[in-house]
Short mmCIF file of C-alpha atoms and ligand atoms in Angstrom, two decimals:
data_model
loop_
_atom_site.label_atom_id
_atom_site.label_comp_id
_atom_site.label_asym_id
_atom_site.label_seq_id
_atom_site.Cartn_x
_atom_site.Cartn_y
_atom_site.Cartn_z
CA UNK F 1 -29.10 -68.01 -9.21
CA UNK F 2 -31.92 -66.25 -11.05
CA UNK F 3 -30.87 -62.82 -9.87
CA UNK F 4 -27.86 -60.67 -10.45
CA UNK F 5 -26.48 -58.24 -7.89
CA UNK F 6 -25.39 -54.72 -8.81
CA UNK F 7 -22.97 -52.98 -6.49
CA UNK F 8 -21.51 -49.47 -6.41
CA UNK F 9 -19.23 -48.20 -3.65
CA UNK F 10 -18.72 -44.79 -2.12
CA UNK F 11 -15.41 -44.52 -0.28
CA UNK F 12 -14.60 -41.69 2.10
CA UNK F 13 -10.89 -41.31 2.73
CA UNK F 14 -9.59 -38.91 5.34
CA UNK F 15 -6.60 -37.05 3.94
CA UNK F 16 -3.40 -37.01 5.98
CA UNK F 17 -2.96 -33.25 6.07
CA UNK F 18 -1.59 -31.50 9.17
CA UNK F 19 -4.48 -29.02 9.28
CA UNK F 20 -8.16 -29.05 8.39
CA UNK F 21 -9.51 -28.33 4.93
CA UNK F 22 -10.79 -24.77 5.51
CA UNK F 23 -8.98 -23.59 8.66
CA UNK F 24 -5.65 -23.94 10.43
CA UNK F 25 -6.83 -26.31 13.19
CA UNK F 26 -4.94 -29.54 13.63
CA UNK F 27 -6.51 -32.50 11.82
CA UNK F 28 -4.90 -35.08 14.09
CA UNK F 29 -6.92 -37.81 15.77
CA UNK F 30 -7.38 -38.46 19.49
CA UNK F 31 -7.11 -35.01 21.13
CA UNK F 32 -9.44 -34.08 24.04
CA UNK F 33 -12.90 -33.10 22.71
CA UNK F 34 -13.28 -29.69 21.06
CA UNK F 35 -9.65 -28.66 21.51
CA UNK F 36 -8.98 -28.60 17.74
CA UNK F 37 -11.57 -25.98 16.88
CA UNK F 38 -11.80 -22.34 15.80
CA UNK F 39 -14.53 -19.98 14.59
CA UNK F 40 -14.35 -21.45 11.06
CA UNK F 41 -14.88 -25.11 11.92
CA UNK F 42 -17.33 -24.17 14.71
CA UNK F 43 -19.42 -22.42 12.07
CA UNK F 44 -19.37 -18.98 13.71
CA UNK F 45 -21.16 -16.30 11.70
CA UNK F 46 -18.73 -14.07 9.85
CA UNK F 47 -15.88 -16.59 9.72
CA UNK F 48 -14.58 -17.45 6.28
CA UNK F 49 -13.10 -20.69 4.91
CA UNK F 50 -9.69 -20.80 3.19
CA UNK F 51 -8.88 -23.89 1.14
CA UNK F 52 -5.96 -26.11 2.21
CA UNK F 53 -3.57 -26.57 -0.74
CA UNK F 54 -2.27 -29.93 0.55
CA UNK F 55 -5.80 -31.33 0.44
CA UNK F 56 -6.05 -30.36 -3.23
CA UNK F 57 -2.65 -31.89 -3.96
CA UNK F 58 -3.73 -35.16 -2.34
CA UNK F 59 -7.05 -35.24 -4.17
CA UNK F 60 -5.28 -34.71 -7.49
CA UNK F 61 -2.76 -37.43 -6.67
CA UNK F 62 -5.58 -39.91 -6.09
CA UNK F 63 -7.35 -38.76 -9.24
CA UNK F 64 -4.28 -39.36 -11.39
CA UNK F 65 -3.51 -42.70 -9.74
CA UNK F 66 -7.02 -43.93 -10.58
CA UNK F 67 -6.94 -42.81 -14.21
CA UNK F 68 -9.38 -39.95 -13.69
CA UNK F 69 -9.68 -36.83 -15.76
CA UNK F 70 -8.76 -33.88 -13.54
CA UNK F 71 -11.10 -30.95 -13.91
CA UNK F 72 -9.02 -27.80 -14.14
CA UNK F 73 -11.94 -25.88 -12.74
CA UNK F 74 -14.11 -27.26 -9.95
CA UNK F 75 -16.42 -25.74 -7.36
CA UNK F 76 -17.45 -26.16 -3.75
CA UNK F 77 -21.11 -26.36 -2.83
CA UNK F 78 -23.15 -26.34 0.34
CA UNK F 79 -24.97 -29.54 1.16
CA UNK F 80 -27.66 -28.46 3.59
CA UNK F 81 -29.00 -30.65 6.36
CA UNK F 82 -29.50 -30.42 10.08
CA UNK F 83 -27.59 -32.57 12.50
CA UNK F 84 -25.96 -31.66 15.84
CA UNK F 85 -22.48 -32.62 14.61
CA UNK F 86 -22.72 -30.13 11.75
CA UNK F 87 -22.39 -26.64 13.27
CA UNK F 88 -22.87 -24.61 10.07
CA UNK F 89 -26.05 -26.45 9.11
CA UNK F 90 -24.37 -27.40 5.85
CA UNK F 91 -21.39 -29.45 4.74
CA UNK F 92 -19.01 -27.97 2.21
CA UNK F 93 -18.65 -30.53 -0.56
CA UNK F 94 -18.17 -30.61 -4.28
CA UNK F 95 -21.32 -31.34 -6.22
CA UNK F 96 -21.84 -30.34 -9.86
CA UNK F 97 -18.17 -29.79 -10.55
CA UNK F 98 -15.97 -32.31 -8.72
CA UNK F 99 -12.19 -32.18 -8.93
CA UNK F 100 -12.01 -35.41 -10.97
CA UNK F 101 -14.18 -37.75 -13.05
CA UNK F 102 -14.16 -40.76 -15.38
CA UNK F 103 -11.46 -42.98 -13.88
CA UNK F 104 -11.15 -46.70 -13.37
CA UNK F 105 -9.49 -49.42 -11.34
CA UNK F 106 -8.63 -52.90 -12.61
CA UNK F 107 -9.42 -55.67 -10.17
CA UNK F 108 -9.27 -59.45 -9.95
CA UNK F 109 -11.92 -61.44 -8.16
CA UNK F 110 -13.39 -64.93 -8.37
CA UNK F 111 -10.70 -65.82 -10.88
CA UNK F 112 -11.53 -63.08 -13.37
CA UNK F 113 -10.11 -59.69 -14.24
CA UNK F 114 -12.42 -56.72 -14.45
CA UNK F 115 -12.35 -52.96 -14.86
CA UNK F 116 -14.45 -50.96 -12.39
CA UNK F 117 -15.36 -47.44 -13.42
CA UNK F 118 -14.82 -44.51 -11.07
CA UNK F 119 -17.55 -41.95 -11.58
CA UNK F 120 -15.96 -39.12 -9.67
CA UNK F 121 -13.68 -38.01 -6.88
CA UNK F 122 -14.65 -34.96 -4.91
CA UNK F 123 -13.33 -33.06 -1.91
CA UNK F 124 -15.38 -32.31 1.16
CA UNK F 125 -15.15 -31.61 4.86
CA UNK F 126 -15.96 -34.17 7.53
CA UNK F 127 -18.61 -33.59 10.19
CA UNK F 128 -18.01 -33.75 13.94
CA UNK F 129 -18.85 -36.67 16.16
CA UNK F 130 -21.62 -37.41 18.64
CA UNK F 131 -20.42 -39.24 21.72
CA UNK F 132 -23.29 -41.13 23.31
CA UNK F 133 -23.15 -41.66 27.05
CA UNK F 134 -23.71 -45.40 27.67
CA UNK F 135 -25.20 -44.81 31.13
CA UNK F 136 -27.43 -41.76 30.73
CA UNK F 137 -29.67 -40.45 27.97
CA UNK F 138 -27.05 -37.85 27.04
CA UNK F 139 -25.03 -37.24 23.89
CA UNK F 140 -22.11 -34.89 23.63
CA UNK F 141 -20.73 -33.17 20.57
CA UNK F 142 -17.02 -33.30 19.70
CA UNK F 143 -16.10 -31.02 16.81
CA UNK F 144 -12.42 -31.95 16.50
CA UNK F 145 -13.21 -33.90 13.35
CA UNK F 146 -15.44 -31.16 11.88
CA UNK F 147 -13.61 -29.76 8.88
CA UNK F 148 -11.02 -32.51 8.43
CA UNK F 149 -10.45 -33.07 4.72
CA UNK F 150 -12.01 -36.01 2.93
CA UNK F 151 -12.11 -37.24 -0.60
CA UNK F 152 -15.10 -39.25 -1.69
CA UNK F 153 -14.42 -41.78 -4.41
CA UNK F 154 -17.62 -42.89 -6.11
CA UNK F 155 -17.59 -46.01 -8.26
CA UNK F 156 -19.85 -46.90 -11.16
CA UNK F 157 -22.35 -49.65 -10.36
CA UNK F 158 -20.01 -52.11 -12.10
CA UNK F 159 -19.54 -54.80 -9.46
CA UNK F 160 -21.60 -57.97 -9.42
CA UNK F 161 -20.40 -59.93 -6.39
CA UNK F 162 -19.26 -59.21 -2.83
CA UNK F 163 -15.75 -60.47 -3.71
CA UNK F 164 -15.51 -57.88 -6.49
CA UNK F 165 -16.44 -55.14 -4.05
CA UNK F 166 -13.81 -56.46 -1.64
CA UNK F 167 -11.14 -56.48 -4.35
CA UNK F 168 -12.05 -52.96 -5.48
CA UNK F 169 -11.95 -51.68 -1.92
CA UNK F 170 -8.60 -53.30 -1.18
CA UNK F 171 -7.25 -51.83 -4.42
CA UNK F 172 -8.40 -48.30 -3.56
CA UNK F 173 -7.03 -48.69 -0.05
CA UNK F 174 -3.64 -49.86 -1.29
CA UNK F 175 -3.36 -46.92 -3.70
CA UNK F 176 -4.19 -44.41 -0.95
CA UNK F 177 -1.46 -45.97 1.19
CA UNK F 178 1.08 -45.96 -1.66
CA UNK F 179 0.35 -42.30 -2.28
CA UNK F 180 0.77 -41.67 1.45
CA UNK F 181 -2.32 -39.49 1.55
CA UNK F 182 -4.56 -41.45 3.96
CA UNK F 183 -3.78 -43.60 6.98
CA UNK F 184 -6.43 -46.07 5.84
CA UNK F 185 -7.56 -47.03 9.32
CA UNK F 186 -11.06 -48.47 8.94
CA UNK F 187 -11.69 -48.89 12.65
CA UNK F 188 -10.91 -45.26 13.48
CA UNK F 189 -12.92 -44.10 10.49
CA UNK F 190 -10.06 -42.79 8.37
CA UNK F 191 -11.31 -45.01 5.53
CA UNK F 192 -15.06 -45.61 5.28
CA UNK F 193 -17.18 -47.38 2.73
CA UNK F 194 -20.88 -47.20 1.89
CA UNK F 195 -22.11 -50.03 -0.29
CA UNK F 196 -25.00 -49.47 -2.70
CA UNK F 197 -26.63 -52.79 -3.47
CA UNK F 198 -29.50 -53.79 -5.73
CA UNK F 199 -30.60 -56.97 -7.45
CA UNK F 200 -32.31 -57.63 -10.76
CA UNK F 201 -33.58 -60.73 -12.55
CA UNK F 202 -30.84 -62.19 -14.76
CA UNK F 203 -31.08 -60.71 -18.22
CA UNK F 204 -32.92 -57.58 -17.16
CA UNK F 205 -31.26 -54.37 -18.31
CA UNK F 206 -32.65 -51.85 -15.83
CA UNK F 207 -31.18 -51.70 -12.37
CA UNK F 208 -33.27 -52.63 -9.37
CA UNK F 209 -33.93 -50.27 -6.46
CA UNK F 210 -30.83 -49.96 -4.28
CA UNK F 211 -30.23 -49.90 -0.59
CA UNK F 212 -27.20 -48.10 0.79
CA UNK F 213 -25.42 -50.06 3.53
CA UNK F 214 -23.21 -48.30 6.06
CA UNK F 215 -21.22 -49.05 9.18
CA UNK F 216 -18.76 -51.74 8.04
CA UNK F 217 -15.41 -51.49 9.78
CA UNK F 218 -13.34 -54.04 7.87
CA UNK F 219 -12.95 -55.38 4.33
CA UNK F 220 -14.37 -58.70 5.46
CA UNK F 221 -17.43 -56.99 6.90
CA UNK F 222 -18.04 -55.06 3.69
CA UNK F 223 -18.18 -58.37 1.82
CA UNK F 224 -20.36 -59.99 4.48
CA UNK F 225 -22.74 -57.03 4.57
CA UNK F 226 -23.13 -57.03 0.78
CA UNK F 227 -23.67 -60.81 0.66
CA UNK F 228 -26.33 -60.50 3.32
CA UNK F 229 -28.00 -57.56 1.62
CA UNK F 230 -28.17 -59.44 -1.71
CA UNK F 231 -29.81 -62.42 0.01
CA UNK F 232 -32.25 -60.18 1.85
CA UNK F 233 -33.36 -58.42 -1.32
CA UNK F 234 -33.74 -61.63 -3.31
CA UNK F 235 -35.79 -63.24 -0.55
CA UNK F 236 -37.93 -60.13 -0.23
CA UNK F 237 -38.69 -60.12 -3.96
CA UNK F 238 -39.35 -63.87 -4.08
CA UNK F 239 -41.81 -63.41 -1.22
CA UNK F 240 -43.68 -60.89 -3.32
CA UNK F 241 -42.29 -57.78 -1.64
CA UNK F 242 -40.46 -54.79 -3.14
CA UNK F 243 -37.13 -53.29 -2.22
CA UNK F 244 -37.35 -49.68 -1.09
CA UNK F 245 -34.62 -47.09 -1.46
CA UNK F 246 -33.20 -46.62 1.99
CA UNK F 247 -30.09 -46.43 4.13
CA UNK F 248 -29.35 -49.56 6.14
CA UNK F 249 -26.90 -50.21 8.95
CA UNK F 250 -24.76 -53.32 9.14
CA UNK F 251 -24.59 -55.10 12.47
CA UNK F 252 -21.48 -57.26 12.42
CA UNK F 253 -22.42 -59.23 15.56
CA UNK F 254 -25.82 -60.23 14.21
CA UNK F 255 -24.58 -60.50 10.61
CA UNK F 256 -27.57 -58.49 9.36
CA UNK F 257 -28.49 -55.08 7.98
CA UNK F 258 -31.20 -52.94 9.57
CA UNK F 259 -33.20 -50.07 8.12
CA UNK F 260 -31.92 -46.73 9.41
CA UNK F 261 -33.76 -44.12 7.36
CA UNK F 262 -35.35 -43.53 4.00
CA UNK F 263 -32.74 -42.56 1.44
CA UNK F 264 -32.57 -38.86 0.85
CA UNK F 265 -32.44 -37.54 -2.69
CA UNK F 266 -30.01 -34.89 -3.90
CA UNK F 267 -32.84 -32.36 -4.06
CA UNK F 268 -33.41 -32.78 -0.31
CA UNK F 269 -30.04 -31.18 0.30
CA UNK F 270 -30.67 -27.89 -1.47
CA UNK F 271 -27.18 -27.88 -2.95
CA UNK F 272 -25.91 -24.52 -4.13
CA UNK F 273 -22.43 -23.12 -4.88
CA UNK F 274 -20.73 -21.85 -1.72
CA UNK F 275 -20.45 -18.06 -2.12
CA UNK F 276 -17.60 -17.95 0.42
CA UNK F 277 -15.25 -19.95 -1.80
CA UNK F 278 -13.82 -19.14 -5.20
CA UNK F 279 -13.92 -21.73 -7.94
CA UNK F 280 -10.89 -24.00 -7.65
CA UNK F 281 -8.70 -23.42 -10.71
CA UNK F 282 -5.72 -25.71 -11.26
CA UNK F 283 -2.63 -24.95 -13.28
CA UNK F 284 -2.20 -27.75 -15.85
CA UNK F 285 1.58 -27.61 -15.33
CA UNK F 286 1.06 -28.29 -11.63
CA UNK F 287 -1.15 -31.27 -12.42
CA UNK F 288 1.51 -32.66 -14.75
CA UNK F 289 4.14 -32.16 -12.06
CA UNK F 290 2.00 -34.22 -9.69
CA UNK F 291 1.56 -36.92 -12.33
CA UNK F 292 5.32 -37.12 -12.89
CA UNK F 293 5.88 -37.45 -9.14
CA UNK F 294 3.55 -40.41 -8.60
CA UNK F 295 5.25 -43.41 -7.01
CA UNK F 296 5.19 -46.91 -8.48
CA UNK F 297 1.64 -48.10 -7.76
CA UNK F 298 0.59 -51.55 -6.48
CA UNK F 299 -0.32 -53.11 -9.82
CA UNK F 300 2.85 -51.92 -11.54
CA UNK F 301 4.94 -53.10 -8.64
CA UNK F 302 3.27 -56.48 -8.66
CA UNK F 303 3.90 -56.90 -12.38
CA UNK F 304 7.53 -55.92 -11.91
CA UNK F 305 8.03 -58.39 -9.06
CA UNK F 306 6.77 -61.14 -11.36
CA UNK F 307 8.65 -60.09 -14.50
CA UNK F 308 11.93 -58.93 -13.02
CA UNK F 309 12.25 -60.75 -9.71
CA UNK F 310 10.71 -64.05 -10.75
CA UNK F 311 8.09 -64.14 -7.98
CA UNK F 312 4.77 -65.89 -8.46
CA UNK F 313 1.68 -63.74 -9.11
CA UNK F 314 0.38 -64.80 -5.74
CA UNK F 315 3.50 -63.93 -3.75
CA UNK F 316 3.86 -60.64 -5.61
CA UNK F 317 0.22 -59.90 -4.80
CA UNK F 318 0.75 -60.52 -1.09
CA UNK F 319 3.87 -58.34 -0.93
CA UNK F 320 2.43 -55.43 -2.89
CA UNK F 321 -1.05 -55.34 -1.30
CA UNK F 322 0.45 -53.43 1.61
CA UNK F 323 2.90 -50.65 0.85
CA UNK F 324 4.73 -51.14 4.14
CA UNK F 325 5.26 -54.82 3.34
CA UNK F 326 6.57 -54.04 -0.15
CA UNK F 327 8.95 -51.50 1.37
CA UNK F 328 10.14 -54.07 3.92
CA UNK F 329 10.76 -56.58 1.14
CA UNK F 330 12.71 -54.08 -0.94
CA UNK F 331 14.82 -53.06 2.04
CA UNK F 332 15.64 -56.69 2.79
CA UNK F 333 16.51 -57.23 -0.89
CA UNK F 334 18.90 -54.28 -0.83
CA UNK F 335 20.89 -56.17 1.79
CA UNK F 336 20.56 -59.68 0.38
CA UNK F 337 19.53 -59.79 -3.23
CA UNK F 338 17.81 -63.18 -3.59
CA UNK F 339 14.13 -62.33 -4.18
CA UNK F 340 12.58 -65.76 -3.80
CA UNK F 341 14.07 -66.88 -0.49
CA UNK F 342 13.63 -63.36 0.95
CA UNK F 343 10.00 -63.37 -0.20
CA UNK F 344 9.40 -66.82 1.30
CA UNK F 345 10.83 -65.82 4.64
CA UNK F 346 8.57 -62.74 4.71
CA UNK F 347 5.33 -64.29 3.47
CA UNK F 348 5.90 -67.36 5.63
CA UNK F 349 7.56 -67.03 9.00
CA UNK F 350 7.58 -63.25 9.35
CA UNK F 351 3.90 -62.71 8.54
CA UNK F 352 2.95 -65.61 10.82
CA UNK F 353 4.94 -64.02 13.61
CA UNK F 354 3.43 -60.57 13.05
CA UNK F 355 -0.07 -62.02 12.89
CA UNK F 356 0.43 -63.93 16.12
CA UNK F 357 1.57 -60.75 17.85
CA UNK F 358 -1.03 -58.64 16.05
CA UNK F 359 1.64 -56.24 14.79
CA UNK F 360 1.82 -54.24 11.59
CA UNK F 361 4.93 -54.73 9.48
CA UNK F 362 6.08 -51.20 10.37
CA UNK F 363 6.21 -52.35 13.99
CA UNK F 364 8.08 -55.56 13.18
CA UNK F 365 10.46 -56.51 15.99
CA UNK F 366 12.76 -57.90 13.28
CA UNK F 367 14.03 -55.18 10.94
CA UNK F 368 14.46 -55.99 7.22
CA UNK F 369 18.26 -56.08 7.26
CA UNK F 370 18.21 -58.65 10.07
CA UNK F 371 15.69 -60.78 8.21
CA UNK F 372 17.93 -60.56 5.16
CA UNK F 373 20.88 -61.76 7.25
CA UNK F 374 18.84 -64.73 8.43
CA UNK F 375 17.94 -65.66 4.85
CA UNK F 376 21.65 -65.47 4.07
CA UNK F 377 22.37 -68.00 6.80
CA UNK F 378 19.79 -70.40 5.36
CA UNK F 379 21.07 -69.97 1.83
CA UNK F 380 24.71 -70.60 2.72
CA UNK F 381 23.74 -73.70 4.68
CA UNK F 382 24.59 -72.38 8.15
CA UNK F 383 21.08 -73.10 9.44
CA UNK F 384 18.27 -75.27 8.10
CA UNK F 385 15.03 -73.76 6.90
CA UNK F 386 13.33 -75.33 9.87
CA UNK F 387 15.73 -73.85 12.38
CA UNK F 388 15.34 -70.46 10.73
CA UNK F 389 11.82 -70.28 12.13
CA UNK F 390 13.15 -70.76 15.65
CA UNK F 391 15.89 -68.22 15.06
CA UNK F 392 13.38 -65.66 13.79
CA UNK F 393 11.28 -66.09 16.91
CA UNK F 394 14.34 -65.63 19.09
CA UNK F 395 15.33 -62.56 17.08
CA UNK F 396 11.90 -61.07 17.75
CA UNK F 397 12.04 -61.92 21.43
CA UNK F 398 15.60 -60.77 22.14
CA UNK F 399 16.44 -58.22 19.46
CA UNK F 400 19.73 -60.00 18.83
CA UNK F 401 21.15 -60.53 15.33
CA UNK F 402 20.67 -63.99 13.80
CA UNK F 403 24.32 -65.08 13.70
CA UNK F 404 24.75 -64.36 17.38
CA UNK F 405 21.68 -66.46 18.25
CA UNK F 406 22.74 -69.31 15.99
CA UNK F 407 26.20 -69.45 17.54
CA UNK F 408 25.13 -68.93 21.15
CA UNK F 409 22.43 -71.60 20.95
CA UNK F 410 24.36 -74.13 18.92
CA UNK F 411 21.86 -74.04 16.09
CA UNK F 412 24.39 -74.35 13.29
CA UNK F 413 23.19 -76.90 10.80
CA UNK F 414 25.10 -80.14 10.74
CA UNK F 415 26.18 -81.03 7.22
CA UNK F 416 28.91 -83.40 8.34
CA UNK F 417 28.06 -86.69 6.61
CA UNK F 418 29.70 -88.88 9.19
CA UNK F 419 27.65 -87.41 12.02
CA UNK F 420 24.41 -87.58 10.08
CA UNK F 421 25.13 -91.08 8.86
CA UNK F 422 25.38 -92.22 12.45
CA UNK F 423 21.91 -90.83 13.17
CA UNK F 424 20.51 -92.38 9.98
CA UNK F 425 21.94 -95.78 10.88
CA UNK F 426 20.36 -95.61 14.31
CA UNK F 427 16.99 -94.70 12.85
CA UNK F 428 17.09 -97.55 10.34
CA UNK F 429 18.24 -100.02 12.99
CA UNK F 430 15.37 -98.99 15.29
CA UNK F 431 12.72 -99.56 12.62
CA UNK F 432 13.28 -102.82 10.79
CA UNK F 433 9.54 -103.18 10.02
CA UNK F 434 9.38 -99.77 8.38
CA UNK F 435 12.55 -100.53 6.43
CA UNK F 436 11.01 -103.73 5.14
CA UNK F 437 7.78 -101.95 4.25
CA UNK F 438 9.70 -99.25 2.40
CA UNK F 439 11.61 -101.80 0.43
CA UNK F 440 8.29 -103.49 -0.33
CA UNK F 441 7.08 -100.32 -2.06
CA UNK F 442 5.74 -98.05 0.71
CA UNK F 443 8.01 -95.19 -0.35
CA UNK F 444 5.84 -92.70 1.53
CA UNK F 445 7.73 -93.85 4.61
CA UNK F 446 10.62 -91.65 3.51
CA UNK F 447 8.97 -88.79 5.39
CA UNK F 448 8.95 -90.88 8.54
CA UNK F 449 12.67 -91.69 8.28
CA UNK F 450 13.57 -88.08 7.58
CA UNK F 451 11.48 -86.95 10.53
CA UNK F 452 13.09 -89.44 12.88
CA UNK F 453 16.57 -88.45 11.77
CA UNK F 454 15.79 -84.77 12.22
CA UNK F 455 14.47 -85.52 15.68
CA UNK F 456 17.63 -87.40 16.60
CA UNK F 457 19.77 -84.48 15.45
CA UNK F 458 17.50 -81.94 17.21
CA UNK F 459 16.53 -80.47 13.84
CA UNK F 460 20.06 -79.46 13.03
CA UNK F 461 20.88 -81.99 10.32
CA UNK F 462 20.99 -80.63 6.80
CA UNK F 463 17.83 -82.14 5.26
CA UNK F 464 19.49 -82.48 1.86
CA UNK F 465 22.22 -84.63 3.32
CA UNK F 466 19.68 -86.63 5.35
CA UNK F 467 17.60 -87.31 2.27
CA UNK F 468 20.61 -88.30 0.22
CA UNK F 469 21.92 -90.71 2.81
CA UNK F 470 18.52 -92.33 3.45
CA UNK F 471 17.94 -92.84 -0.27
CA UNK F 472 21.35 -94.36 -0.69
CA UNK F 473 20.87 -96.79 2.18
CA UNK F 474 17.24 -97.74 1.57
CA UNK F 475 17.60 -98.17 -2.15
CA UNK F 476 20.92 -99.95 -2.04
P1 ADP Z 1 -25.77 -40.83 -3.34
O1 ADP Z 1 -25.80 -42.18 -2.75
O2 ADP Z 1 -25.03 -39.88 -2.48
O3 ADP Z 1 -27.11 -40.38 -3.78
P2 ADP Z 1 -25.00 -41.39 -6.12
O4 ADP Z 1 -26.35 -41.16 -6.70
O5 ADP Z 1 -23.84 -40.76 -6.83
O6 ADP Z 1 -24.84 -40.89 -4.63
O7 ADP Z 1 -24.78 -42.97 -6.11
C1 ADP Z 1 -23.97 -43.56 -5.21
C2 ADP Z 1 -23.54 -44.94 -5.61
O8 ADP Z 1 -24.63 -45.78 -5.90
C3 ADP Z 1 -22.62 -45.02 -6.80
O9 ADP Z 1 -21.49 -45.76 -6.40
C4 ADP Z 1 -23.41 -45.78 -7.84
O10 ADP Z 1 -22.56 -46.61 -8.61
C5 ADP Z 1 -24.32 -46.61 -6.99
N1 ADP Z 1 -25.59 -47.00 -7.61
C6 ADP Z 1 -26.43 -46.21 -8.27
N2 ADP Z 1 -27.52 -46.92 -8.66
C7 ADP Z 1 -27.36 -48.18 -8.19
C8 ADP Z 1 -28.16 -49.37 -8.25
N3 ADP Z 1 -29.35 -49.41 -8.82
N4 ADP Z 1 -27.66 -50.48 -7.65
C9 ADP Z 1 -26.46 -50.46 -7.03
N5 ADP Z 1 -25.69 -49.37 -6.96
C10 ADP Z 1 -26.12 -48.23 -7.53
ZN1 ZN Z 2 -10.84 -24.72 12.84
MG1 MG Z 3 -24.68 -42.66 -1.24
#
């Protein structure tokens, strides 16, 4: 590779407030068009905005969680442009004086740790939505979303590979979820990312010209879009062309980006301080109160799971990446305090089950205390690890507790040596060739004998006992 990519991300996160940022309209999603509107968010002349305190609280929470410096005085500005979903003709946003600056997030990608700078976090209002009629050349305007509160988190151009951008984005997303300030839904637009991408010859100091890529609706697509954009720019340069500064749209079906418009410059927006809003002045004591109230964040939780609970980095990473999953794990642990087997049951069978049913962990048909009870049954030898999978599926399907299922279906593990020995003897008698081969050194056949014995006992034999007996008999 003779080129190096440079990537900076702009993340828009919709804040989970009950009302909009400058009026009392509901900020909830999915209502009939234009029912959550009032003179303020419709941009009626003479109406005046009033700042939502919750939105400020949430912005400050995010700022502190990402190591930013909180500006005790910030300002709102008008960003002027014309578009039918923007009734005032300007968007209220923070420009020269954002609520927070100079933060960072530590990430891990491609086997290396890295610190990504956060340039700034600012508050702004969202625009409305155009709904295009698929059958006629008609577009309709829905202003329910106009005025819902957003924070924009702008990174430094510190990332060098699509995987780093993915890790950064997942990290920001996880923090927003831990802070409970954003629902994080990428498909519904509650969490959006624009990727700024440029390339430069290896060793060159100056950045290349960047393109801004929009319209990615999943983490995977952000990485794919960036990888594609890097390739496109390198090929363009190698072919003697030049990259132009522009906004490009990602098409996930075609796996390509397409030019949408030339990139506007800040001066095109005629920013100026909004005369309808006072400067936002924060009480330092309030900021400190917010800092003290921050929950344990993903990276701290992950480190604690490793250091105190003895989980592997990888398992701890899986559990803490999603706040709901970490909560589920901790609830299960509060019932049955053996971290490793509880973790294994969650990251293995439970996640497989949820994936297959396309359910989030919050909607798990098996609640954490029931899962904990199942782990207890495995640990005390009542059921085998293998059978546990079946029991979990039946728990999900019927809503019954594990012990009831195990007893009703006769799934109790057989540890009785005499019974298992009988099965082992039958297996060995049925396979004299394999026995001879094993004794001749093909010890891999152990798996075959174990499998046959488990089959004979319908999976209920205690594998430890099976292994012990087979060893004893084959190596006698
Ligand atoms: P806007 O895109 O609204 O003009 P900024 O000028 O603040 O906003 O830049 C947006 C993003 O672009 C930031 O995340 C920044 O890190 C990134 N960026 C700036 N220059 C480059 C570059 N040459 N290559 C890649 N990313 C860049
Ligand atoms: Zn309103
Ligand atoms: Mg931008």
